[in-house]
JSON list of C-alpha atoms in Angstrom, two decimals:
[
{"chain": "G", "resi": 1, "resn": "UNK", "atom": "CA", "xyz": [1.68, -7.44, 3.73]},
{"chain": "G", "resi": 2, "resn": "UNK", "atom": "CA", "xyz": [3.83, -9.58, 5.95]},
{"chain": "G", "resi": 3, "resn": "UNK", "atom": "CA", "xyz": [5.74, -9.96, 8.84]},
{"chain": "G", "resi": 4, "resn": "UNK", "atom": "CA", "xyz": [8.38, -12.52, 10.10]},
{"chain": "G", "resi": 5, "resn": "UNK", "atom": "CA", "xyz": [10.72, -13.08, 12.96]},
{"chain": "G", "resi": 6, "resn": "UNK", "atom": "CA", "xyz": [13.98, -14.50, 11.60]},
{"chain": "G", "resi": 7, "resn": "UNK", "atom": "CA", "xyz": [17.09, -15.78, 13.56]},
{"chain": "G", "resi": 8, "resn": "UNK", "atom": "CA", "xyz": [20.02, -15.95, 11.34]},
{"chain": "G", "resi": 9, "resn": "UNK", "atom": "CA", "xyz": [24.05, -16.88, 12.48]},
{"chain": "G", "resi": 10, "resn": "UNK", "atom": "CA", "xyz": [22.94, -15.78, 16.28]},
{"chain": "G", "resi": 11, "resn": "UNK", "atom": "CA", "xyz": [20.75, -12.05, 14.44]},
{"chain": "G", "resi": 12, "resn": "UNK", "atom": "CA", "xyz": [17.70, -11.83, 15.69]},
{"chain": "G", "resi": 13, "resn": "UNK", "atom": "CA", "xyz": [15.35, -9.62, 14.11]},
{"chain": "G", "resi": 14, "resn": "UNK", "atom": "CA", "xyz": [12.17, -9.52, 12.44]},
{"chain": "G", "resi": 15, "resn": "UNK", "atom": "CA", "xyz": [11.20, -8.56, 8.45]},
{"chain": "G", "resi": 16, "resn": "UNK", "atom": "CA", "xyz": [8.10, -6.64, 7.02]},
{"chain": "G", "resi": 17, "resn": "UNK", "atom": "CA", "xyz": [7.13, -7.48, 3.93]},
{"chain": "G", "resi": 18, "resn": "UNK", "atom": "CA", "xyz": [5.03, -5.35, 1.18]},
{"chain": "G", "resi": 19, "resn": "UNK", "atom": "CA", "xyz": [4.36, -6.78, -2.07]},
{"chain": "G", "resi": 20, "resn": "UNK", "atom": "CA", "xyz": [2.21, -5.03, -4.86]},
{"chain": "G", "resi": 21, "resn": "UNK", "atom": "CA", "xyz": [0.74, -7.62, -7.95]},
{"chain": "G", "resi": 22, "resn": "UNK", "atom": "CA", "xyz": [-0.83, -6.60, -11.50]},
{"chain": "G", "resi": 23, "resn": "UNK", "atom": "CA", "xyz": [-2.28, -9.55, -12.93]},
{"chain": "G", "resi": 24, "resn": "UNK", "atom": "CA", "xyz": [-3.73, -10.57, -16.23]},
{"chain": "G", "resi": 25, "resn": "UNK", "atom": "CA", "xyz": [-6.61, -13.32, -16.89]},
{"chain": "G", "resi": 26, "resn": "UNK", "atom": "CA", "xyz": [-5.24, -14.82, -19.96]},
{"chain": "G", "resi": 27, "resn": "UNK", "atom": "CA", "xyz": [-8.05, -17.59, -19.28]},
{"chain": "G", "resi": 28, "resn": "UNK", "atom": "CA", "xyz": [-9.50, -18.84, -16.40]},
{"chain": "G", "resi": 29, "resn": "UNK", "atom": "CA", "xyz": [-6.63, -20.68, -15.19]},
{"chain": "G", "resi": 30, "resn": "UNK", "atom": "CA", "xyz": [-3.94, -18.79, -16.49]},
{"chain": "G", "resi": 31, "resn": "UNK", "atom": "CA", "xyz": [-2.49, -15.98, -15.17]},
{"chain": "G", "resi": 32, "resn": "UNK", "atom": "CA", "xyz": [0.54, -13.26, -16.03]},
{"chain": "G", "resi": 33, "resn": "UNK", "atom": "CA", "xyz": [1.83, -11.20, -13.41]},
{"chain": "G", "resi": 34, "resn": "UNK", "atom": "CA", "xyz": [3.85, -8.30, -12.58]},
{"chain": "G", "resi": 35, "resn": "UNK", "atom": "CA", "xyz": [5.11, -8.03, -8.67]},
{"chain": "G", "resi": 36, "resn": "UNK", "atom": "CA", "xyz": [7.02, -5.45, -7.21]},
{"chain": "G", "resi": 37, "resn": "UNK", "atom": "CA", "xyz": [8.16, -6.86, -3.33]},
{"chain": "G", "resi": 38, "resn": "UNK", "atom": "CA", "xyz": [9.93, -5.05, -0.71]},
{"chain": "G", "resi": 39, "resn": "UNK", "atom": "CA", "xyz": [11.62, -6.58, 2.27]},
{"chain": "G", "resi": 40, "resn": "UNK", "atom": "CA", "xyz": [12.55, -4.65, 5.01]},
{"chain": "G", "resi": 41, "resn": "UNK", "atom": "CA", "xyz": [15.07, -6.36, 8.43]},
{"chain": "G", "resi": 42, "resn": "UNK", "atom": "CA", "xyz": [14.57, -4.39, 11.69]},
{"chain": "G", "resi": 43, "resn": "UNK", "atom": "CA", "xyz": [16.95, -4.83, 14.82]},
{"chain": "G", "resi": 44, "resn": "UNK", "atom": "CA", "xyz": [19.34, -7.01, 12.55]},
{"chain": "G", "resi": 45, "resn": "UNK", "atom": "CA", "xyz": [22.90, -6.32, 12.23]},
{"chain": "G", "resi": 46, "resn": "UNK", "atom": "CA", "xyz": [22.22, -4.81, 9.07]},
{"chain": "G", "resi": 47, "resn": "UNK", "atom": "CA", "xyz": [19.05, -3.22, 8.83]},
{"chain": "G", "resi": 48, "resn": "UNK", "atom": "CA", "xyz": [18.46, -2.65, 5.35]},
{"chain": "G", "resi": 49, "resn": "UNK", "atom": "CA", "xyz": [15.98, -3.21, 3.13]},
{"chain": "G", "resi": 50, "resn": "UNK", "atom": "CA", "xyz": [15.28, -5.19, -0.89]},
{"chain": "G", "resi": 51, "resn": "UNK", "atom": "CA", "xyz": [13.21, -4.05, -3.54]},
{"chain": "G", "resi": 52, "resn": "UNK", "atom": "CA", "xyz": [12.41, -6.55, -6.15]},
{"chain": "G", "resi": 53, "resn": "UNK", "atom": "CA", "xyz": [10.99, -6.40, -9.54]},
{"chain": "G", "resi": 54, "resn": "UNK", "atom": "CA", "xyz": [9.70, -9.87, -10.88]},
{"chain": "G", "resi": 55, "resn": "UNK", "atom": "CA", "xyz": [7.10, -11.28, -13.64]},
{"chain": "G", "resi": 56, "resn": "UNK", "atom": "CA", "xyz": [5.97, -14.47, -13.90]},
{"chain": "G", "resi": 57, "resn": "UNK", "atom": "CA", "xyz": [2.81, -16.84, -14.71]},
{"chain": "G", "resi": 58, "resn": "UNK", "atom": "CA", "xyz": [0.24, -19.01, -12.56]},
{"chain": "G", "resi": 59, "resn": "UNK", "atom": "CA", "xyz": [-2.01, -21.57, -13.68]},
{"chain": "G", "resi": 60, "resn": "UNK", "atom": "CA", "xyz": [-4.65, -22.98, -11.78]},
{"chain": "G", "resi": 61, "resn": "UNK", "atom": "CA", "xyz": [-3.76, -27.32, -11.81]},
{"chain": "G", "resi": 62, "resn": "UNK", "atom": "CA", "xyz": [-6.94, -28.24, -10.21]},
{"chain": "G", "resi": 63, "resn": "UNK", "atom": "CA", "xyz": [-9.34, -26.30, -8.25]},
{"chain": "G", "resi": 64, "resn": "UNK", "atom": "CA", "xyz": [-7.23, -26.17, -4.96]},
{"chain": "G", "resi": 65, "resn": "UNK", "atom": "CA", "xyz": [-4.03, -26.30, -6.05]},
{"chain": "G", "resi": 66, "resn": "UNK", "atom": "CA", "xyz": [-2.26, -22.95, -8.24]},
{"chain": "G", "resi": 67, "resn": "UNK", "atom": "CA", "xyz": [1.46, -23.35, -9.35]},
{"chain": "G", "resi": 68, "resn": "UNK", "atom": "CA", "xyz": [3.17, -20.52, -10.64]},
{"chain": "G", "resi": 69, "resn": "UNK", "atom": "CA", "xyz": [6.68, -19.65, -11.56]},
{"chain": "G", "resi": 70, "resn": "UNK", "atom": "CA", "xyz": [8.34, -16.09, -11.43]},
{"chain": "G", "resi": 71, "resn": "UNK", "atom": "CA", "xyz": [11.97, -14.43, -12.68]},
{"chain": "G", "resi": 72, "resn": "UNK", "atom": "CA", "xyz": [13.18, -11.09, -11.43]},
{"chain": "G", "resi": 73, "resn": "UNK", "atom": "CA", "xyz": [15.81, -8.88, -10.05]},
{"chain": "G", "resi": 74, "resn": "UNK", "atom": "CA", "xyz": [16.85, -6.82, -7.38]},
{"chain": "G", "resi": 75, "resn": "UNK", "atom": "CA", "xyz": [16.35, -2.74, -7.51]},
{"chain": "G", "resi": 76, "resn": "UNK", "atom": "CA", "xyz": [18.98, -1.69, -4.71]},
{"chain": "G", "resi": 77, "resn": "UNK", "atom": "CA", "xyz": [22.34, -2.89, -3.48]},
{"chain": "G", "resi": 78, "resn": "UNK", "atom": "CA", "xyz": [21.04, -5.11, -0.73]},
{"chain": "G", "resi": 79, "resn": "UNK", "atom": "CA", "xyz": [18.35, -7.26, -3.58]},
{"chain": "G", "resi": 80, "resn": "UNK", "atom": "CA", "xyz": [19.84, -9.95, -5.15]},
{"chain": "G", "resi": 81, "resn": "UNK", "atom": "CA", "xyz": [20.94, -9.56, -9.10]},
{"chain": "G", "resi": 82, "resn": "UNK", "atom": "CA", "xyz": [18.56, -12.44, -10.23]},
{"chain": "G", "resi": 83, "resn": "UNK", "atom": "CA", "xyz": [15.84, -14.68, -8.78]},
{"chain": "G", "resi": 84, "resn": "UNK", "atom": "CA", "xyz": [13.70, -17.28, -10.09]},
{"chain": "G", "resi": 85, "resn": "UNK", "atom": "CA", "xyz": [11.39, -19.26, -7.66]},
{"chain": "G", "resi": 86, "resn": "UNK", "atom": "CA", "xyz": [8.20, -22.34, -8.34]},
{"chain": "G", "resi": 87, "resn": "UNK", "atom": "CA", "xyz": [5.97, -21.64, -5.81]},
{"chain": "G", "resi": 88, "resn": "UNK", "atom": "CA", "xyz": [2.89, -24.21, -5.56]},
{"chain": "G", "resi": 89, "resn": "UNK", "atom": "CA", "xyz": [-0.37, -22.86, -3.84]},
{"chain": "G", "resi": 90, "resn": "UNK", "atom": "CA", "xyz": [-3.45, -24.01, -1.93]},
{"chain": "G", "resi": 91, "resn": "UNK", "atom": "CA", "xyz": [-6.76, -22.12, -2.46]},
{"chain": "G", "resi": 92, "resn": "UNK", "atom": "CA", "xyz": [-9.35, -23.21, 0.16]}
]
């Protein structure tokens, strides 16, 4: 759960955020997972909201530091078709 305030080409507005994970221990650094994420704009010019569907896979690098990389799509007009994204983590 998530919230942000966003200014974008002079819109204001701010964005909830929801995201749902099933994960897998395929050892004890590595990780499948399933994500469903749903963004949602309020007070923006267009106040609509994206559902995404990805899957992906972590792996614990060192003991602070998780990268994991993720593919997915969009569920409703407003998602994009296709994302992919590296996202690099630290665990304190």
């Amino acid at each position: 759960t998530g919230m942000a305030l966003l200014r974008d080409d002079g819109d204001s507005y701010s964005q909830f955020e929801q995201t749902v994970n099933l994960d897998y221990l395929l050892t004890d650094r590595l990780d499948l997972f399933l994500e469903w994420e749903m963004l949602a704009d309020f007070a923006s010019v267009d106040d609509a909201s994206q559902h995404l569907l990805s899957t992906g896979v972590s792996f614990l690098w060192t003991e602070p530091l998780q990268v994991s990389w993720r593919v997915g799509t969009g569920l409703n007009d407003h998602s994009p078709d296709f994302l992919t994204s590296l996202r690099f983590s630290l665990v304190w």
